[in-house]
Short mmCIF file of C-alpha atoms in Angstrom, two decimals:
data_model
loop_
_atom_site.label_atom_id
_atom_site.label_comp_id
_atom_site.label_asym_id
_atom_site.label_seq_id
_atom_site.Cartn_x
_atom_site.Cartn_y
_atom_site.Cartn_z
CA UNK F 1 -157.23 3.90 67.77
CA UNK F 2 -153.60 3.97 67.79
CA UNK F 3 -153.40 3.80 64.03
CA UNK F 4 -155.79 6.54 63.50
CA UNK F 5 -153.68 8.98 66.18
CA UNK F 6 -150.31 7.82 64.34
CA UNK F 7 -152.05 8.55 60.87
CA UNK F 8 -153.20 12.59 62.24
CA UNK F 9 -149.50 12.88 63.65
CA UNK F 10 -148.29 11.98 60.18
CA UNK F 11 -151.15 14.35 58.52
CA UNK F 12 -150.09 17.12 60.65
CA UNK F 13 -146.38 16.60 59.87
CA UNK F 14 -146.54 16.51 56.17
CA UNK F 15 -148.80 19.64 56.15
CA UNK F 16 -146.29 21.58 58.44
CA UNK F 17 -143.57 20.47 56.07
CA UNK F 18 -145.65 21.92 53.08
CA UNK F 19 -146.35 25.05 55.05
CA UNK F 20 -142.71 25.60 55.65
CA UNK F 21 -141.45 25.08 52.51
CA UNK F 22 -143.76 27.41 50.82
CA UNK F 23 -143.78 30.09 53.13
CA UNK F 24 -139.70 29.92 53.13
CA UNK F 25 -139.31 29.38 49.09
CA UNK F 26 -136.70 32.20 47.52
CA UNK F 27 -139.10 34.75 45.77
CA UNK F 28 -137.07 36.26 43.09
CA UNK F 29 -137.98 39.70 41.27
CA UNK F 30 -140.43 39.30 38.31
CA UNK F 31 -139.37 39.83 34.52
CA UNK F 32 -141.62 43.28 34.96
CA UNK F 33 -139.38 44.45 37.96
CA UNK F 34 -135.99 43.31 35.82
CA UNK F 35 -137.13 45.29 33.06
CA UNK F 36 -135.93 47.99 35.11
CA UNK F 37 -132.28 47.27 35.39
CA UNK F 38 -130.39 48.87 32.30
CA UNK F 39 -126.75 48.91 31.96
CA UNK F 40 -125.64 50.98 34.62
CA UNK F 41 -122.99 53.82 34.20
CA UNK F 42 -120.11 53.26 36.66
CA UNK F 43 -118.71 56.73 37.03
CA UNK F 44 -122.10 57.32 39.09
CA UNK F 45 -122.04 53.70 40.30
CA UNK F 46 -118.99 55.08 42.46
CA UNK F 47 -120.82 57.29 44.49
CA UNK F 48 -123.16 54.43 45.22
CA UNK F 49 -120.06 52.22 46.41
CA UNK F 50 -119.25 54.79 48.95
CA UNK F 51 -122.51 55.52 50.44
CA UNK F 52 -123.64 51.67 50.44
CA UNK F 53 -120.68 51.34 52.40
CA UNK F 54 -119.01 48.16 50.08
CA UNK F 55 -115.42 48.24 51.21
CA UNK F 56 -116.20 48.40 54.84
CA UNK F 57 -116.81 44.76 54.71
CA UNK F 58 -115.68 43.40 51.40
CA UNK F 59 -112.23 44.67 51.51
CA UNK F 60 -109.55 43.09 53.12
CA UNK F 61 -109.51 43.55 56.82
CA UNK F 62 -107.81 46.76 57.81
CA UNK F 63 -106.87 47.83 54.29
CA UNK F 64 -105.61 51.39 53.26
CA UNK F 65 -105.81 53.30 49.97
CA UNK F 66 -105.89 51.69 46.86
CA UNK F 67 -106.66 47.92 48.61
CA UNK F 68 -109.94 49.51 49.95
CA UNK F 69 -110.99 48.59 46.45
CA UNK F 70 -109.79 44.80 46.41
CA UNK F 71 -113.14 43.08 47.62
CA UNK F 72 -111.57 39.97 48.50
CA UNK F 73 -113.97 39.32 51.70
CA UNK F 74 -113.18 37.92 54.93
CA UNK F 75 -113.88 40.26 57.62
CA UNK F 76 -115.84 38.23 59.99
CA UNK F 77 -119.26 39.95 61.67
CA UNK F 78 -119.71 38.64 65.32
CA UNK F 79 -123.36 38.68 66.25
CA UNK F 80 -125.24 36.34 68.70
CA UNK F 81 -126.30 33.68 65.57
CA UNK F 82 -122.87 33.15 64.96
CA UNK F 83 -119.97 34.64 62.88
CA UNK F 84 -120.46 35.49 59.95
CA UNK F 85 -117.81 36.35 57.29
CA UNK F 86 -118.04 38.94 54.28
CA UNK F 87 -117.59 36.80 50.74
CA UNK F 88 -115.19 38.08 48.20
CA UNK F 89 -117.35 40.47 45.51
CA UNK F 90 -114.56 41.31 43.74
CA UNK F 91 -115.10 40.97 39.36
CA UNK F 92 -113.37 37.13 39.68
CA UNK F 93 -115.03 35.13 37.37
CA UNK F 94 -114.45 32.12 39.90
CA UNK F 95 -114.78 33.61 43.80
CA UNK F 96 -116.33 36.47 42.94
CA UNK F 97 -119.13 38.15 41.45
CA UNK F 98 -117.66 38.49 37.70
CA UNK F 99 -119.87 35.96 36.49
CA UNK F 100 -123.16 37.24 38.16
CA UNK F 101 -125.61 39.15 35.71
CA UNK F 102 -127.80 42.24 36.86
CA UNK F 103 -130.71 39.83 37.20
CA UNK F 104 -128.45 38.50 40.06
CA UNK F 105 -127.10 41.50 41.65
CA UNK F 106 -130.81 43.24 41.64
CA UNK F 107 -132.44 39.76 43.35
CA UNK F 108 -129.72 39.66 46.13
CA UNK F 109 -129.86 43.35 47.04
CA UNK F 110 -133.76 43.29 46.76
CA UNK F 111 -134.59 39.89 47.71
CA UNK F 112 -132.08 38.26 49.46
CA UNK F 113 -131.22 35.47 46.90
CA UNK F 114 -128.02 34.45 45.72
CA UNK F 115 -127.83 33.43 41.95
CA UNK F 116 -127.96 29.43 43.30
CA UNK F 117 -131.85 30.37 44.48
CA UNK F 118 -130.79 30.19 47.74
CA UNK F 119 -131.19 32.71 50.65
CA UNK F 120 -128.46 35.22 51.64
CA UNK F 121 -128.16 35.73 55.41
CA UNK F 122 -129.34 38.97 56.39
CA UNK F 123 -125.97 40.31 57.87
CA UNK F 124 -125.59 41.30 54.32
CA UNK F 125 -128.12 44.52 54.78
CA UNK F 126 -130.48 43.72 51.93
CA UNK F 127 -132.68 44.86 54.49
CA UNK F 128 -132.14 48.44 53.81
CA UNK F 129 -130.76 47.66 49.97
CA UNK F 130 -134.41 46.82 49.47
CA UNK F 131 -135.34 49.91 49.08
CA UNK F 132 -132.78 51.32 46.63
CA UNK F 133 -133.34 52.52 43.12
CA UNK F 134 -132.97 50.26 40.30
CA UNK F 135 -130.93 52.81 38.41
CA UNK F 136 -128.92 52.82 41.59
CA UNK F 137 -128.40 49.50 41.65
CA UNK F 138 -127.57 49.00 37.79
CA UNK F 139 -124.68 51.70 38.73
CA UNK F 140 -123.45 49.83 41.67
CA UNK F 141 -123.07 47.06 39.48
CA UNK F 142 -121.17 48.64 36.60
CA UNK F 143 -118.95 49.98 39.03
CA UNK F 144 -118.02 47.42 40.74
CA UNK F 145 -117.34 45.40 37.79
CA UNK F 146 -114.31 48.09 37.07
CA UNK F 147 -112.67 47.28 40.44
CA UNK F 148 -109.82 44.57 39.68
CA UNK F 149 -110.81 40.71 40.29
CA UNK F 150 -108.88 39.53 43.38
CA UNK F 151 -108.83 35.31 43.75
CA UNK F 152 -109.72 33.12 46.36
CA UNK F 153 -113.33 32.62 48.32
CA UNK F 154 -113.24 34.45 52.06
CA UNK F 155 -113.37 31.33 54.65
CA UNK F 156 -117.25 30.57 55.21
CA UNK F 157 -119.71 31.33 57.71
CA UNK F 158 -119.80 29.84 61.24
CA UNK F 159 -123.34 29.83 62.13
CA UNK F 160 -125.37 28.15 65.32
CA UNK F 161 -127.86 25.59 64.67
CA UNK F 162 -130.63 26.40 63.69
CA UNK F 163 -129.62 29.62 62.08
CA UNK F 164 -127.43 27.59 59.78
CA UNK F 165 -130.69 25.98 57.70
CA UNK F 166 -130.51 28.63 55.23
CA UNK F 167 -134.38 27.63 53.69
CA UNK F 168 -135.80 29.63 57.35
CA UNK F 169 -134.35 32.62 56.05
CA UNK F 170 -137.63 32.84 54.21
CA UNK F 171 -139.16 33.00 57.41
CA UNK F 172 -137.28 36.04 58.67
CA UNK F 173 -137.77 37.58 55.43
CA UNK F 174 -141.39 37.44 55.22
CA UNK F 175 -141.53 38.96 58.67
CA UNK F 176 -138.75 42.02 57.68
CA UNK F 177 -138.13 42.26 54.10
CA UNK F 178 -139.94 44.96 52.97
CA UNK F 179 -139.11 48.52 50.85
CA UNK F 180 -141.36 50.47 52.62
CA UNK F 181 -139.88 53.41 54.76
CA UNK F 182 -139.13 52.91 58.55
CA UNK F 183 -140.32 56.38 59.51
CA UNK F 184 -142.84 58.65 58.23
CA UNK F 185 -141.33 62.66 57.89
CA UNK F 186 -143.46 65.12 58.84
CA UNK F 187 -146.07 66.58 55.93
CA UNK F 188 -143.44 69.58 55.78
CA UNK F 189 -140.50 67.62 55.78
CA UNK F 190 -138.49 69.50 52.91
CA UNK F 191 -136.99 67.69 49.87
CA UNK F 192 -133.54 67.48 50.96
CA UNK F 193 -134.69 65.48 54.30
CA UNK F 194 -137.06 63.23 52.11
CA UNK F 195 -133.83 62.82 49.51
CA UNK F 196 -131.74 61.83 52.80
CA UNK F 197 -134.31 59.66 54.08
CA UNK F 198 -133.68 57.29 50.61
CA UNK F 199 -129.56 57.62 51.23
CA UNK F 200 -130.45 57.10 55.23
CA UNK F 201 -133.16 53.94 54.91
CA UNK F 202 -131.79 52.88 51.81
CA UNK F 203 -128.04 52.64 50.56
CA UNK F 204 -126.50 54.09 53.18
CA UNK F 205 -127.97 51.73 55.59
CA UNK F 206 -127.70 53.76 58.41
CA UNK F 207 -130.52 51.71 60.77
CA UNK F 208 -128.41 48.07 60.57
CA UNK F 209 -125.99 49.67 63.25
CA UNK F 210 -127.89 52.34 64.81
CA UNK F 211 -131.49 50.66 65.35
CA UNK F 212 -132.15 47.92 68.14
CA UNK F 213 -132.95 44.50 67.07
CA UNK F 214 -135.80 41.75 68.21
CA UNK F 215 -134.55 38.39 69.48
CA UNK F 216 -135.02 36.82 65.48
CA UNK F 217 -132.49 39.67 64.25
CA UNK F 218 -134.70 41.77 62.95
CA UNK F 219 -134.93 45.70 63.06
CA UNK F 220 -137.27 47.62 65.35
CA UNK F 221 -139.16 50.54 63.36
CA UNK F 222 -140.61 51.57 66.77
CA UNK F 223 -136.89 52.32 67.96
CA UNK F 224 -135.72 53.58 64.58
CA UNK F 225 -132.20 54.70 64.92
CA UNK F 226 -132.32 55.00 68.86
CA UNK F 227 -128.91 53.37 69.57
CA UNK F 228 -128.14 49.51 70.25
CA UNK F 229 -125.79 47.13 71.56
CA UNK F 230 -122.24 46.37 69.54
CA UNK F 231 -122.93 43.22 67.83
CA UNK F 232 -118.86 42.92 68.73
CA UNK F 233 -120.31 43.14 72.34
CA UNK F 234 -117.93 45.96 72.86
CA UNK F 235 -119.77 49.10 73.63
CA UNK F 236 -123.17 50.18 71.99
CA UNK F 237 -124.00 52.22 68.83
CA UNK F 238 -125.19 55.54 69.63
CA UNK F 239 -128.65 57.26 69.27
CA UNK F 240 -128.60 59.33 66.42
CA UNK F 241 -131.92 60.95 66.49
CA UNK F 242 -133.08 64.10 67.97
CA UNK F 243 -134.03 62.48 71.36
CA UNK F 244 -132.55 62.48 74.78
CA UNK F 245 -129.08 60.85 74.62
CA UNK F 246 -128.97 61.69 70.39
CA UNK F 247 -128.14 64.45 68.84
CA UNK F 248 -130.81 66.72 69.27
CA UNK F 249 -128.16 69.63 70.38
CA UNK F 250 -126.51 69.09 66.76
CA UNK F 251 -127.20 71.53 63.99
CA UNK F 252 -127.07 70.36 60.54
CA UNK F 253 -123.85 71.83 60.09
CA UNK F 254 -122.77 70.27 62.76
CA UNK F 255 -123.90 66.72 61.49
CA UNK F 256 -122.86 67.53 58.21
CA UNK F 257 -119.44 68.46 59.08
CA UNK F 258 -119.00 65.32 60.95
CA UNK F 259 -119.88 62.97 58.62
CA UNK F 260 -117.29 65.19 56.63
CA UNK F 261 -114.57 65.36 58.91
CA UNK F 262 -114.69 62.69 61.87
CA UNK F 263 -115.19 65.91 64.56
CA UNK F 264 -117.97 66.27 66.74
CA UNK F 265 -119.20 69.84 67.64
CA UNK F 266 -116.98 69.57 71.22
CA UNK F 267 -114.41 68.84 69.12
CA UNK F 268 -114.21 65.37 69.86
CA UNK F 269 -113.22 62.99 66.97
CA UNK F 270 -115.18 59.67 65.28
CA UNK F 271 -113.72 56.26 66.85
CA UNK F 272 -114.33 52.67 66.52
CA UNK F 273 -116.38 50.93 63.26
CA UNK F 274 -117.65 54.85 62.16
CA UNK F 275 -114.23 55.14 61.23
CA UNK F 276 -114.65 53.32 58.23
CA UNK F 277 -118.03 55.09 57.53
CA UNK F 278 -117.13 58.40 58.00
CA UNK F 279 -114.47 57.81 55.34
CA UNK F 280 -116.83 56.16 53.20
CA UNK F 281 -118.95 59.22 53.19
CA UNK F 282 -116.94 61.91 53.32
CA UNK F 283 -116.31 61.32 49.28
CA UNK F 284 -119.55 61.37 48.89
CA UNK F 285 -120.92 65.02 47.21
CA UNK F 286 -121.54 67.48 50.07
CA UNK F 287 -125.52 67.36 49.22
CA UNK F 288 -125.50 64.46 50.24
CA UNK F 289 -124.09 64.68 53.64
CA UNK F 290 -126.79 68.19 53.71
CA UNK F 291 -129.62 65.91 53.27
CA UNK F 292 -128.92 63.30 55.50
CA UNK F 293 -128.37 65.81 58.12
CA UNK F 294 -131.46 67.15 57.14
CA UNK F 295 -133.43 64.02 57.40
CA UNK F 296 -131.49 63.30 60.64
CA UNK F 297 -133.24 66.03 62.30
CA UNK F 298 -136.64 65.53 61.10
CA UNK F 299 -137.25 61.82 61.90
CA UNK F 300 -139.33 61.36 65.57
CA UNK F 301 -136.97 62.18 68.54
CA UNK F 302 -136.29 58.72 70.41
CA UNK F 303 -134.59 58.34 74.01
CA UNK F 304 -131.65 56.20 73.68
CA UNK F 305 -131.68 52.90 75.53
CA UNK F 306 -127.73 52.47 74.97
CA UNK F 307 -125.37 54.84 76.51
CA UNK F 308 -121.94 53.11 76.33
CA UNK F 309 -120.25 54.05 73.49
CA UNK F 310 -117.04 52.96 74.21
CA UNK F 311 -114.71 51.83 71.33
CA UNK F 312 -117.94 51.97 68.89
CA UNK F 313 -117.66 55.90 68.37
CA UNK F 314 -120.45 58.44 66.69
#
């Protein structure tokens, strides 16, 4: 008997083991889906940079001016799996990305998959880059391959067990890796709100701060940008749809003029991490700010679960 019951325990095991390791293998974008990926043209690949929001965690910590465009890495991301730490992307050949081909930019954007076949931790927002336009992405790339290389790897990740077995990231991506939209616009939504939706949902990747998260890290469409706790544990991220506690008293002027020029409509000013973003998309064309006010007030009004805002701003 007991040879039989050791025999099913073994069975069971190695069938498990199977199971995982499909269900968690790397599943890169086909040849069809590369086809898709020309060379990019960096002057619009620019534009891209600032509304995916690259320096904000690439560059150096705390950098000004021209060394906003140094991607050397190491600003490290506090969340309750651990700390992670932004890699250098800068065009080094060596601890960079200079070596990387489209192929490889497109799969860890889209997929989550660093060139090694391995899978990215989804503190990177591929996420939300999932849903970004190839030609998009082929820009990004030839843009960033202008900015200057900058040496040495960004200290790595310090991540709790078992977060740190980097094969169940499959797991979490089959579950919330998807380019579908989070929120369906009403049948009259206009065309700017549908083309801020893409810059909202997609690049801009608006929902990684502003939407809460289940206890695996993923988003919640249900509570699409209604607010949630700081990861930094200081403060919470505020609601930023037309619900109670959002910004449902906010005209589109008034949104787009923030995201312009860091003032509120009481003529408060932007604080804490939206800092960075604000500046980020204020170079961005002023269309662009138009339509993601305009989506901003289309998408379903939500009451906001978070209320502290200290240090973490609008």
């Amino acid at each position: 008997m007991l040879p039989r019951i050791v025999a099913a325990i073994i069975l069971v095991v190695a069938v498990a083991a199977v199971a995982f390791w499909y269900l968690t293998m790397p599943r890169p974008l086909d040849a069809a889906a590369l086809s898709q990926y020309g060379p990019g043209d960096a002057k619009r690949g620019e534009r891209i940079f600032w509304l995916s929001g690259c320096s904000s965690c690439h560059a150096r910590p705390k950098s000004t001016g021209d060394a906003r465009l140094q991607l050397a890495g190491g600003l490290e991301l506090k969340t309750a799996f651990g700390i992670f730490v932004a890699p250098n992307i800068s065009s080094d050949k060596k601890d960079g990305i200079g070596s990387w081909t489209i192929a490889d930019f497109a799969n860890a954007l889209k997929r989550g998959i660093a060139p090694d076949g391995s899978h990215l931790y989804p503190a990177f927002p591929y996420a939300s880059y999932s849903r970004m336009k190839p030609r998009d992405i082929s820009d990004l790339f030839a843009f960033l391959k202008t900015l200057p290389p900058v040496a040495g790897k960004a200290p790595p990740h310090k991540i709790n067990f078992p977060f740190n077995i980097r094969r169940g990231i499959g797991l979490w991506q089959l579950l919330y890796l998807k380019d579908t939209p989070y929120v369906r616009l009403p049948e009259n939504a206009s065309a700017q709100a549908k083309a801020g939706q893409y810059l909202v949902e997609g690049p801009g990747h608006c929902g990684e701060c502003h939407t809460p998260r289940s206890f695996l890290g993923g988003m919640k469409p249900d509570e699409w940008l209604a607010g949630a706790p700081n990861p930094s544990g200081k403060g919470s991220i505020p609601n930023i749809t037309p619900g109670k506690g959002g910004i449902g008293d906010w005209s589109e002027k008034d949104i787009a003029y923030f995201l312009e020029s860091g003032f509120t409509p009481d003529f408060d000013s932007v604080g804490g991490e939206m800092v960075d973003v604000q500046q980020n998309i204020a170079k961005l064309p002023a269309s662009d700010r138009d339509a993601i006010a305009a989506y901003l007030k289309a998408i379903p009004p939500l009451p906001g679960a978070y209320t502290d805002t200290r240090d973490s701003g609008h």
